[in-house]
Amino acid sequence: MERKEISKAVIGRLPRYYRYLGELIEEGVERISSNELSARMKVTASQIRQDLNNFGGFGQQGYGYNVKYLYSEISKILGIDQQHNVIIIGAGNLGQAIANYTNFERRGFVIKGMFDINPKLIGLVIRGIEIRSVDDLETFIKDNEIQIAALTIPKTKAPEIADRLVNAGIKAIWNFAHTDLVVPDDVVVENVHLSESLMRLSYRVCSMQDQGDGKGEKSSK
Amino acid sequence: MERKEISKAVIGRLPRYYRYLGELIEEGVERISSNELSARMKVTASQIRQDLNNFGGFGQQGYGYNVKYLYSEISKILGIDQQHNVIIIGAGNLGQAIANYTNFERRGFVIKGMFDINPKLIGLVIRGIEIRSVDDLETFIKDNEIQIAALTIPKTKAPEIADRLVNAGIKAIWNFAHTDLVVPDDVVVENVHLSESLMRLSYRVCSMQDQGDGKGEKSSK
DNA sequence: TAGATTGTTAATCGATTAACAATC
DNA sequence: TAGATTGTTAATCGATTAACAATC
């Protein structure tokens, strides 16, 4: 079974397809053509068909796609039909925000524990999840078959913790620290660099102003 | 002023260049060649030169790039040399996490206010920022020249609030709600869809398992 | 069957990498 | 100057869009 390597661009779009299909299910829509979906999502129908056909034929000529079936197939592709055990390292606001977001559990991401170095936080329980000392990290990962660690700690601490996670056998790091982690090839790192996102927004705001919309504004260049 | 349209891919990389240049400054490095930088960042030197030359020649043949100068030029390109007034709508954990992240202020993003509908939160003060009722939204935006709104509220409330923000003259929405906002062309929306990020991570974990522990080619970019 | 719409191949477009002349 | 390294053009690679035959 030689699986053709799927491009990052395609993977990047799958969750969005999944979200729209979920909404269609809620609306009671049973089937949809690539054309109708393209109109909703503001992408080309060609791209939708091309993307989906990376994984096999989910549609039917003359009919379109069965919404529930496609939804379920995409969930399998993304692996969110399975349970993933997650820990959160860093129990500050961001870590707590993630812990409190119940939708993750609906997608199979079960938060098994939280960790911090702050003694004031250790022992607290957030939505049934206990905050532990990072000293217990390795033991906990092994005892609870943790696959994914969300890293919501300052960037100065991140590399050291990442090393410990890797050595403890973690499979993936969801990295919110503002630094690029160095890990072996078989460990997945998915970055969420909020400050970079905000800078991109800033660029777009400024370039919007530059090209103006007819209104007079001080042109700084 | 016909500025050549810069591709999204290029803009996406600028904040990362900026981060690495900041680290170089901290290390006391004065100049760097595209080759040295490429080795650090794990991108090609060609790409670095090509990217930077979208905005003009910042380097010097035979010398390389002056780190401080390039850092400052990129900050101008990104518009983070200017002050941006920001509000946060939704004062839950995520909103508070953003409010507490002081590094944003260092980049010129000044958080002027927070808003919520929960009466228990209204009146609280986070790091000097008062939580107000969303009833005061429009007035506050106008009185304080707010350009950017971070939207950290549930997706059900997001479209209505987005409309109000647009009507109040906001320039950009930093959208954490799990939905695609519909806004006029001159309003910027930058999405941070955490659940989609987590699904991409899930895919990569699963595909890693599928192909066994063979040779990967990805790294933690 | 006839109409609709997919799956898939071919054409186009854009982004990345390579190469090298310009020049500090 | 000679060596180094950029700025920039050309070549390659990959991703998106268009087209249409297959087929439900």
Tab-separated table of C-alpha atoms (C1' of nucleotides) in Angstrom, chain A residues 7 9 13 44 46-47 49-50 60-62, chain D residues 14-24:
chain	number	residue	atom	x	y	z
A	7	SER	CA	0.788	17.816	0.397
A	9	ALA	CA	-1.698	22.409	1.523
A	13	ARG	CA	-7.744	22.422	4.117
A	44	THR	CA	-13.080	26.200	-6.475
A	46	SER	CA	-11.996	21.689	-8.825
A	47	GLN	CA	-9.944	22.057	-5.700
A	49	ARG	CA	-12.645	17.289	-5.939
A	50	GLN	CA	-8.893	17.261	-6.388
A	60	GLN	CA	-20.841	9.523	-6.916
A	61	GLN	CA	-21.216	10.776	-10.464
A	62	GLY	CA	-24.492	12.529	-11.060
D	14	DG	C1'	4.461	21.980	-7.114
D	15	DA	C1'	-0.184	23.461	-6.623
D	16	DT	C1'	-4.360	25.206	-8.623
D	17	DT	C1'	-7.658	25.494	-12.197
D	18	DA	C1'	-9.840	23.940	-16.417
D	19	DA	C1'	-11.667	20.483	-19.222
D	20	DC	C1'	-13.912	16.403	-20.265
D	21	DA	C1'	-14.596	11.418	-20.532
D	22	DA	C1'	-16.513	8.091	-17.370
D	23	DT	C1'	-20.478	6.779	-15.059
D	24	DC	C1'	-24.141	6.980	-11.756
